[in-house]
Amino acid sequence: MNSTEISHPKRLQDKVTIITGGGGGIGECAAELFGSHGAKVTVVDVNQDQAERVAKSIESAGGVALAISADVSQDDQVRDMVEATVSHFGRLDVIFNNAGIFPADDGGVLDTPLSTWDKVMEVNLKGVFLGTKYAVAKMLDSGGGSIVNVASFVALMGAATAQVAYTASKGGVLAFTREVAVEYARRGIRANSICPGPIETPLLAELLSDPERRNRRLVHIPIGRFGRAQEIANGALFLASDESSFMTGSQLVIDGGITAAYVTPQ
Ligand code: NAI
């Protein structure tokens, strides 16, 4: 166990959970963590091999998993992923809408191609809408549930290193999640967002491999390092579980102190 894992008995026992983007990065870590806490996990990824690899890994550790290949921006594929989960496991309790993209040509307003803007909105925002839409219908049948959507700290602060499409999509996730939370609060469905700071996953690998771009970001993190996927998965586990039963329409910021800082320690 590493220092960021929480030692506690099964916190998601028998909860049927969908994790999108579960084939890598934060989603993979969350899938394994949720599985180890007794959840029945549908691992969804656009990359089928990755989804299968993670589902196998959960099963080899004694957990229960189903791998599904789906693109979260495609209405029929998201509908089918939810239907397949319910027909396999009998119900749906949790969806972790985690899949997201961060294209290299997303920049300032003058240079971001329209096609990039559209693609980012399709995956990062429409994907969250579709996952939520099909999950809510099943959660109403199950008597409630928890929706956990991944936004970002960039939804809360502006950066001179602009990625306008990504930032706007994540701001949309926050606003969308609040509205869903309020609409379904009296029907047992909670919806919250997570705002991760920069985390060392494949998503940021290219950016962080450039020492100058890496340091430009590192100086703004009071804790003095980038985050780990496990540190976001731990927050997702809390929001997915009944431990967060009085929390809805909120955002859990896990960012090493970035959004709290005006001047960082030297
Ligand atoms: P990652 O790139 O390491 O993993 C994302 C996974 O999602 C991959 O397995 C990929 O195949 C899958 N995926 C991509 N597009 C998909 C689609 N259309 N349908 C289904 N699956 C798809 O990314 P990471 O870092 O794990 O990010 C997860 C979430 O966290 C994303 O929403 C990202 O925007 C967000 N986030 C990440 C931060 C970071 O610094 N890594 C910071 C803030 C937010």
GROMACS .gro file of C-alpha atoms and ligand atoms in nm:
model
  310
    1MET     CA    1   0.000   0.000   0.000
    2ASN     CA    2   0.139   0.344  -0.082
    3SER     CA    3   0.102   0.644   0.145
    4THR     CA    4  -0.202   0.784  -0.039
    5GLU     CA    5  -0.421   0.474  -0.010
    6ILE     CA    6  -0.688   0.474   0.258
    7SER     CA    7  -0.703   0.162   0.471
    8HIS     CA    8  -1.066   0.076   0.541
    9PRO     CA    9  -1.289  -0.225   0.480
   10LYS     CA   10  -1.505  -0.248   0.168
   11ARG     CA   11  -1.661   0.093   0.115
   12LEU     CA   12  -1.853   0.014  -0.205
   13GLN     CA   13  -1.971  -0.338  -0.128
   14ASP     CA   14  -2.191  -0.467  -0.414
   15LYS     CA   15  -2.238  -0.122  -0.566
   16VAL     CA   16  -2.270  -0.155  -0.941
   17THR     CA   17  -2.042   0.107  -1.088
   18ILE     CA   18  -1.957   0.230  -1.436
   19ILE     CA   19  -1.619   0.397  -1.486
   20THR     CA   20  -1.561   0.569  -1.821
   21GLY     CA   21  -1.205   0.609  -1.940
   22GLY     CA   22  -1.134   0.316  -1.708
   23GLY     CA   23  -0.862   0.178  -1.933
   24GLY     CA   24  -0.589   0.421  -1.825
   25GLY     CA   25  -0.475   0.698  -1.592
   26ILE     CA   26  -0.715   0.808  -1.319
   27GLY     CA   27  -0.996   0.581  -1.446
   28GLU     CA   28  -0.778   0.270  -1.430
   29CYS     CA   29  -0.668   0.352  -1.078
   30ALA     CA   30  -1.029   0.420  -0.971
   31ALA     CA   31  -1.149   0.096  -1.132
   32GLU     CA   32  -0.897  -0.107  -0.934
   33LEU     CA   33  -0.966   0.083  -0.613
   34PHE     CA   34  -1.345   0.053  -0.648
   35GLY     CA   35  -1.307  -0.318  -0.729
   36SER     CA   36  -1.096  -0.371  -0.419
   37HIS     CA   37  -1.374  -0.206  -0.214
   38GLY     CA   38  -1.635  -0.456  -0.329
   39ALA     CA   39  -1.787  -0.268  -0.624
   40LYS     CA   40  -1.897  -0.455  -0.935
   41VAL     CA   41  -1.718  -0.249  -1.196
   42THR     CA   42  -1.797  -0.193  -1.562
   43VAL     CA   43  -1.470  -0.070  -1.710
   44VAL     CA   44  -1.550   0.140  -2.017
   45ASP     CA   45  -1.291   0.269  -2.259
   46VAL     CA   46  -1.270   0.366  -2.623
   47ASN     CA   47  -0.967   0.137  -2.625
   48GLN     CA   48  -1.107  -0.214  -2.587
   49ASP     CA   49  -0.775  -0.383  -2.506
   50GLN     CA   50  -0.716  -0.140  -2.222
   51ALA     CA   51  -1.067  -0.193  -2.082
   52GLU     CA   52  -1.017  -0.569  -2.092
   53ARG     CA   53  -0.674  -0.549  -1.932
   54VAL     CA   54  -0.809  -0.347  -1.639
   55ALA     CA   55  -1.116  -0.570  -1.596
   56LYS     CA   56  -0.887  -0.877  -1.587
   57SER     CA   57  -0.664  -0.712  -1.332
   58ILE     CA   58  -0.967  -0.644  -1.106
   59GLU     CA   59  -1.075  -1.007  -1.140
   60SER     CA   60  -0.726  -1.140  -1.068
   61ALA     CA   61  -0.733  -0.940  -0.746
   62GLY     CA   62  -1.058  -1.117  -0.648
   63GLY     CA   63  -1.300  -0.848  -0.769
   64VAL     CA   64  -1.590  -0.846  -1.015
   65ALA     CA   65  -1.563  -0.660  -1.346
   66LEU     CA   66  -1.703  -0.629  -1.697
   67ALA     CA   67  -1.510  -0.468  -1.986
   68ILE     CA   68  -1.698  -0.261  -2.243
   69SER     CA   69  -1.560  -0.072  -2.538
   70ALA     CA   70  -1.748   0.255  -2.594
   71ASP     CA   71  -1.687   0.611  -2.705
   72VAL     CA   72  -1.858   0.839  -2.451
   73SER     CA   73  -1.938   1.096  -2.718
   74GLN     CA   74  -2.162   0.851  -2.908
   75ASP     CA   75  -2.522   0.841  -2.791
   76ASP     CA   76  -2.595   0.479  -2.891
   77GLN     CA   77  -2.269   0.349  -2.741
   78VAL     CA   78  -2.333   0.519  -2.407
   79ARG     CA   79  -2.691   0.392  -2.399
   80ASP     CA   80  -2.566   0.039  -2.474
   81MET     CA   81  -2.291   0.057  -2.210
   82VAL     CA   82  -2.551   0.140  -1.944
   83GLU     CA   83  -2.795  -0.124  -2.070
   84ALA     CA   84  -2.520  -0.389  -2.079
   85THR     CA   85  -2.420  -0.304  -1.722
   86VAL     CA   86  -2.774  -0.336  -1.591
   87SER     CA   87  -2.842  -0.656  -1.780
   88HIS     CA   88  -2.514  -0.806  -1.649
   89PHE     CA   89  -2.524  -0.686  -1.287
   90GLY     CA   90  -2.899  -0.619  -1.239
   91ARG     CA   91  -2.886  -0.252  -1.134
   92LEU     CA   92  -2.677   0.066  -1.139
   93ASP     CA   93  -2.560   0.256  -0.832
   94VAL     CA   94  -2.264   0.469  -0.941
   95ILE     CA   95  -2.127   0.627  -1.258
   96PHE     CA   96  -1.782   0.784  -1.263
   97ASN     CA   97  -1.784   1.001  -1.578
   98ASN     CA   98  -1.408   1.028  -1.604
   99ALA     CA   99  -1.318   0.994  -1.975
  100GLY     CA  100  -1.165   1.311  -2.114
  101ILE     CA  101  -0.923   1.439  -2.374
  102PHE     CA  102  -0.664   1.716  -2.379
  103PRO     CA  103  -0.550   1.774  -2.740
  104ALA     CA  104  -0.214   1.941  -2.804
  105ASP     CA  105  -0.362   2.194  -3.049
  106ASP     CA  106  -0.610   2.330  -2.794
  107GLY     CA  107  -0.468   2.675  -2.716
  108GLY     CA  108  -0.579   3.039  -2.709
  109VAL     CA  109  -0.893   3.173  -2.875
  110LEU     CA  110  -0.709   3.284  -3.188
  111ASP     CA  111  -0.533   2.956  -3.262
  112THR     CA  112  -0.763   2.676  -3.143
  113PRO     CA  113  -0.911   2.502  -3.450
  114LEU     CA  114  -1.289   2.475  -3.453
  115SER     CA  115  -1.257   2.100  -3.507
  116THR     CA  116  -1.057   2.074  -3.183
  117TRP     CA  117  -1.312   2.282  -2.992
  118ASP     CA  118  -1.591   2.055  -3.121
  119LYS     CA  119  -1.404   1.732  -3.041
  120VAL     CA  120  -1.321   1.842  -2.687
  121MET     CA  121  -1.682   1.943  -2.621
  122GLU     CA  122  -1.805   1.613  -2.765
  123VAL     CA  123  -1.594   1.398  -2.535
  124ASN     CA  124  -1.549   1.609  -2.221
  125LEU     CA  125  -1.894   1.768  -2.195
  126LYS     CA  126  -2.136   1.574  -2.415
  127GLY     CA  127  -1.981   1.251  -2.285
  128VAL     CA  128  -2.067   1.354  -1.928
  129PHE     CA  129  -2.419   1.454  -2.032
  130LEU     CA  130  -2.483   1.120  -2.204
  131GLY     CA  131  -2.335   0.910  -1.923
  132THR     CA  132  -2.548   1.100  -1.672
  133LYS     CA  133  -2.863   1.086  -1.885
  134TYR     CA  134  -2.865   0.708  -1.926
  135ALA     CA  135  -2.743   0.644  -1.572
  136VAL     CA  136  -3.013   0.859  -1.408
  137ALA     CA  137  -3.292   0.653  -1.565
  138LYS     CA  138  -3.146   0.333  -1.418
  139MET     CA  139  -3.063   0.491  -1.082
  140LEU     CA  140  -3.426   0.594  -1.043
  141ASP     CA  141  -3.511   0.223  -1.086
  142SER     CA  142  -3.247   0.129  -0.822
  143GLY     CA  143  -3.384   0.385  -0.571
  144GLY     CA  144  -3.095   0.630  -0.608
  145GLY     CA  145  -2.728   0.655  -0.687
  146SER     CA  146  -2.414   0.864  -0.703
  147ILE     CA  147  -2.284   1.044  -1.012
  148VAL     CA  148  -1.922   1.157  -1.000
  149ASN     CA  149  -1.805   1.378  -1.287
  150VAL     CA  150  -1.447   1.479  -1.356
  151ALA     CA  151  -1.389   1.849  -1.415
  152SER     CA  152  -1.052   2.017  -1.345
  153PHE     CA  153  -0.894   2.297  -1.143
  154VAL     CA  154  -0.888   2.494  -1.471
  155ALA     CA  155  -1.266   2.521  -1.436
  156LEU     CA  156  -1.197   2.742  -1.133
  157MET     CA  157  -0.896   2.952  -1.241
  158GLY     CA  158  -0.766   3.104  -1.562
  159ALA     CA  159  -0.420   3.024  -1.700
  160ALA     CA  160  -0.190   3.215  -1.931
  161THR     CA  161  -0.106   2.874  -2.077
  162ALA     CA  162  -0.451   2.869  -2.237
  163GLN     CA  163  -0.644   2.563  -2.350
  164VAL     CA  164  -0.976   2.730  -2.411
  165ALA     CA  165  -1.175   2.430  -2.529
  166TYR     CA  166  -1.061   2.207  -2.244
  167THR     CA  167  -1.123   2.479  -1.985
  168ALA     CA  168  -1.468   2.565  -2.119
  169SER     CA  169  -1.565   2.198  -2.132
  170LYS     CA  170  -1.467   2.151  -1.767
  171GLY     CA  171  -1.655   2.466  -1.660
  172GLY     CA  172  -1.954   2.312  -1.834
  173VAL     CA  173  -1.910   1.991  -1.634
  174LEU     CA  174  -1.929   2.187  -1.307
  175ALA     CA  175  -2.243   2.380  -1.405
  176PHE     CA  176  -2.410   2.073  -1.553
  177THR     CA  177  -2.338   1.866  -1.242
  178ARG     CA  178  -2.485   2.128  -1.009
  179GLU     CA  179  -2.806   2.137  -1.207
  180VAL     CA  180  -2.845   1.759  -1.214
  181ALA     CA  181  -2.776   1.749  -0.840
  182VAL     CA  182  -3.050   1.997  -0.760
  183GLU     CA  183  -3.299   1.837  -0.997
  184TYR     CA  184  -3.260   1.488  -0.846
  185ALA     CA  185  -3.176   1.572  -0.485
  186ARG     CA  186  -3.515   1.457  -0.352
  187ARG     CA  187  -3.505   1.137  -0.553
  188GLY     CA  188  -3.195   0.982  -0.397
  189ILE     CA  189  -2.948   1.067  -0.674
  190ARG     CA  190  -2.643   1.272  -0.580
  191ALA     CA  191  -2.411   1.437  -0.834
  192ASN     CA  192  -2.072   1.588  -0.756
  193SER     CA  193  -1.761   1.689  -0.949
  194ILE     CA  194  -1.394   1.641  -0.882
  195CYS     CA  195  -1.147   1.914  -0.977
  196PRO     CA  196  -0.804   1.752  -1.004
  197GLY     CA  197  -0.488   1.958  -1.026
  198PRO     CA  198  -0.219   1.838  -1.269
  199ILE     CA  199  -0.180   1.462  -1.226
  200GLU     CA  200   0.099   1.249  -1.374
  201THR     CA  201  -0.100   1.031  -1.614
  202PRO     CA  202  -0.068   0.957  -1.988
  203LEU     CA  203  -0.294   1.264  -2.048
  204LEU     CA  204  -0.020   1.504  -1.936
  205ALA     CA  205   0.281   1.289  -2.031
  206GLU     CA  206   0.378   1.494  -2.336
  207LEU     CA  207   0.337   1.829  -2.163
  208LEU     CA  208   0.528   1.723  -1.852
  209SER     CA  209   0.812   1.568  -2.051
  210ASP     CA  210   0.921   1.917  -2.155
  211PRO     CA  211   1.122   2.056  -1.859
  212GLU     CA  212   1.029   2.419  -1.929
  213ARG     CA  213   0.654   2.351  -1.953
  214ARG     CA  214   0.676   2.121  -1.651
  215ASN     CA  215   0.845   2.384  -1.433
  216ARG     CA  216   0.611   2.660  -1.553
  217ARG     CA  217   0.330   2.460  -1.388
  218LEU     CA  218   0.519   2.314  -1.093
  219VAL     CA  219   0.592   2.659  -0.945
  220HIS     CA  220   0.217   2.712  -0.893
  221ILE     CA  221   0.163   2.400  -0.681
  222PRO     CA  222   0.212   2.476  -0.310
  223ILE     CA  223   0.265   2.108  -0.225
  224GLY     CA  224   0.558   2.116  -0.468
  225ARG     CA  225   0.483   1.816  -0.690
  226PHE     CA  226   0.229   1.689  -0.940
  227GLY     CA  227  -0.053   1.466  -0.819
  228ARG     CA  228  -0.092   1.089  -0.849
  229ALA     CA  229  -0.389   0.909  -1.004
  230GLN     CA  230  -0.444   0.734  -0.671
  231GLU     CA  231  -0.505   1.070  -0.502
  232ILE     CA  232  -0.796   1.143  -0.738
  233ALA     CA  233  -0.928   0.787  -0.716
  234ASN     CA  234  -0.942   0.824  -0.337
  235GLY     CA  235  -1.168   1.129  -0.376
  236ALA     CA  236  -1.384   0.949  -0.631
  237LEU     CA  237  -1.426   0.658  -0.390
  238PHE     CA  238  -1.552   0.895  -0.119
  239LEU     CA  239  -1.800   1.065  -0.355
  240ALA     CA  240  -1.919   0.732  -0.497
  241SER     CA  241  -1.977   0.581  -0.154
  242ASP     CA  242  -2.245   0.650   0.105
  243GLU     CA  243  -1.981   0.826   0.316
  244SER     CA  244  -2.061   1.141   0.115
  245SER     CA  245  -2.439   1.100   0.164
  246PHE     CA  246  -2.497   1.467   0.256
  247MET     CA  247  -2.290   1.599  -0.034
  248THR     CA  248  -2.445   1.691  -0.367
  249GLY     CA  249  -2.398   1.962  -0.629
  250SER     CA  250  -2.052   2.019  -0.491
  251GLN     CA  251  -1.697   2.001  -0.616
  252LEU     CA  252  -1.409   1.822  -0.450
  253VAL     CA  253  -1.087   2.009  -0.530
  254ILE     CA  254  -0.777   1.788  -0.516
  255ASP     CA  255  -0.507   2.014  -0.651
  256GLY     CA  256  -0.204   2.031  -0.419
  257GLY     CA  257  -0.322   2.375  -0.304
  258ILE     CA  258  -0.316   2.549  -0.645
  259THR     CA  259  -0.654   2.720  -0.612
  260ALA     CA  260  -0.576   2.836  -0.258
  261ALA     CA  261  -0.251   3.008  -0.350
  262TYR     CA  262  -0.167   3.362  -0.447
  263VAL     CA  263   0.207   3.324  -0.388
  264THR     CA  264   0.354   2.977  -0.353
  265PRO     CA  265   0.641   2.872  -0.121
  266GLN     CA  266   0.992   2.895  -0.269
  267NAI     P1  267  -0.570   0.958  -1.957
  267NAI     O1  268  -0.554   1.012  -2.095
  267NAI     O2  269  -0.452   0.911  -1.884
  267NAI     O3  270  -0.682   0.845  -1.956
  267NAI     C1  271  -0.806   0.870  -2.016
  267NAI     C2  272  -0.871   0.740  -2.058
  267NAI     O4  273  -0.995   0.774  -2.123
  267NAI     C3  274  -0.788   0.661  -2.159
  267NAI     O5  275  -0.786   0.524  -2.124
  267NAI     C4  276  -0.861   0.685  -2.291
  267NAI     O6  277  -0.849   0.575  -2.382
  267NAI     C5  278  -1.005   0.704  -2.244
  267NAI     N1  279  -1.085   0.782  -2.339
  267NAI     C6  280  -1.047   0.891  -2.411
  267NAI     N2  281  -1.147   0.933  -2.489
  267NAI     C7  282  -1.251   0.849  -2.466
  267NAI     C8  283  -1.382   0.840  -2.518
  267NAI     N3  284  -1.426   0.927  -2.611
  267NAI     N4  285  -1.463   0.743  -2.473
  267NAI     C9  286  -1.420   0.653  -2.380
  267NAI     N5  287  -1.295   0.655  -2.329
  267NAI    C10  288  -1.212   0.753  -2.371
  267NAI     O7  289  -0.641   1.078  -1.875
  267NAI     P2  290  -0.644   1.107  -1.717
  267NAI     O8  291  -0.535   1.197  -1.683
  267NAI     O9  292  -0.661   0.980  -1.644
  267NAI    O10  293  -0.777   1.194  -1.712
  267NAI    C11  294  -0.900   1.144  -1.666
  267NAI    C12  295  -0.992   1.263  -1.646
  267NAI    O11  296  -0.933   1.354  -1.554
  267NAI    C13  297  -1.018   1.343  -1.773
  267NAI    O12  298  -1.153   1.387  -1.774
  267NAI    C14  299  -0.925   1.461  -1.758
  267NAI    O13  300  -0.968   1.574  -1.831
  267NAI    C15  301  -0.934   1.484  -1.609
  267NAI     N6  302  -0.823   1.560  -1.554
  267NAI    C16  303  -0.696   1.514  -1.565
  267NAI    C17  304  -0.593   1.591  -1.514
  267NAI    C18  305  -0.450   1.547  -1.526
  267NAI    O14  306  -0.365   1.630  -1.496
  267NAI     N7  307  -0.418   1.427  -1.568
  267NAI    C19  308  -0.618   1.719  -1.446
  267NAI    C20  309  -0.756   1.755  -1.438
  267NAI    C21  310  -0.855   1.676  -1.490
   0.00000   0.00000   0.00000
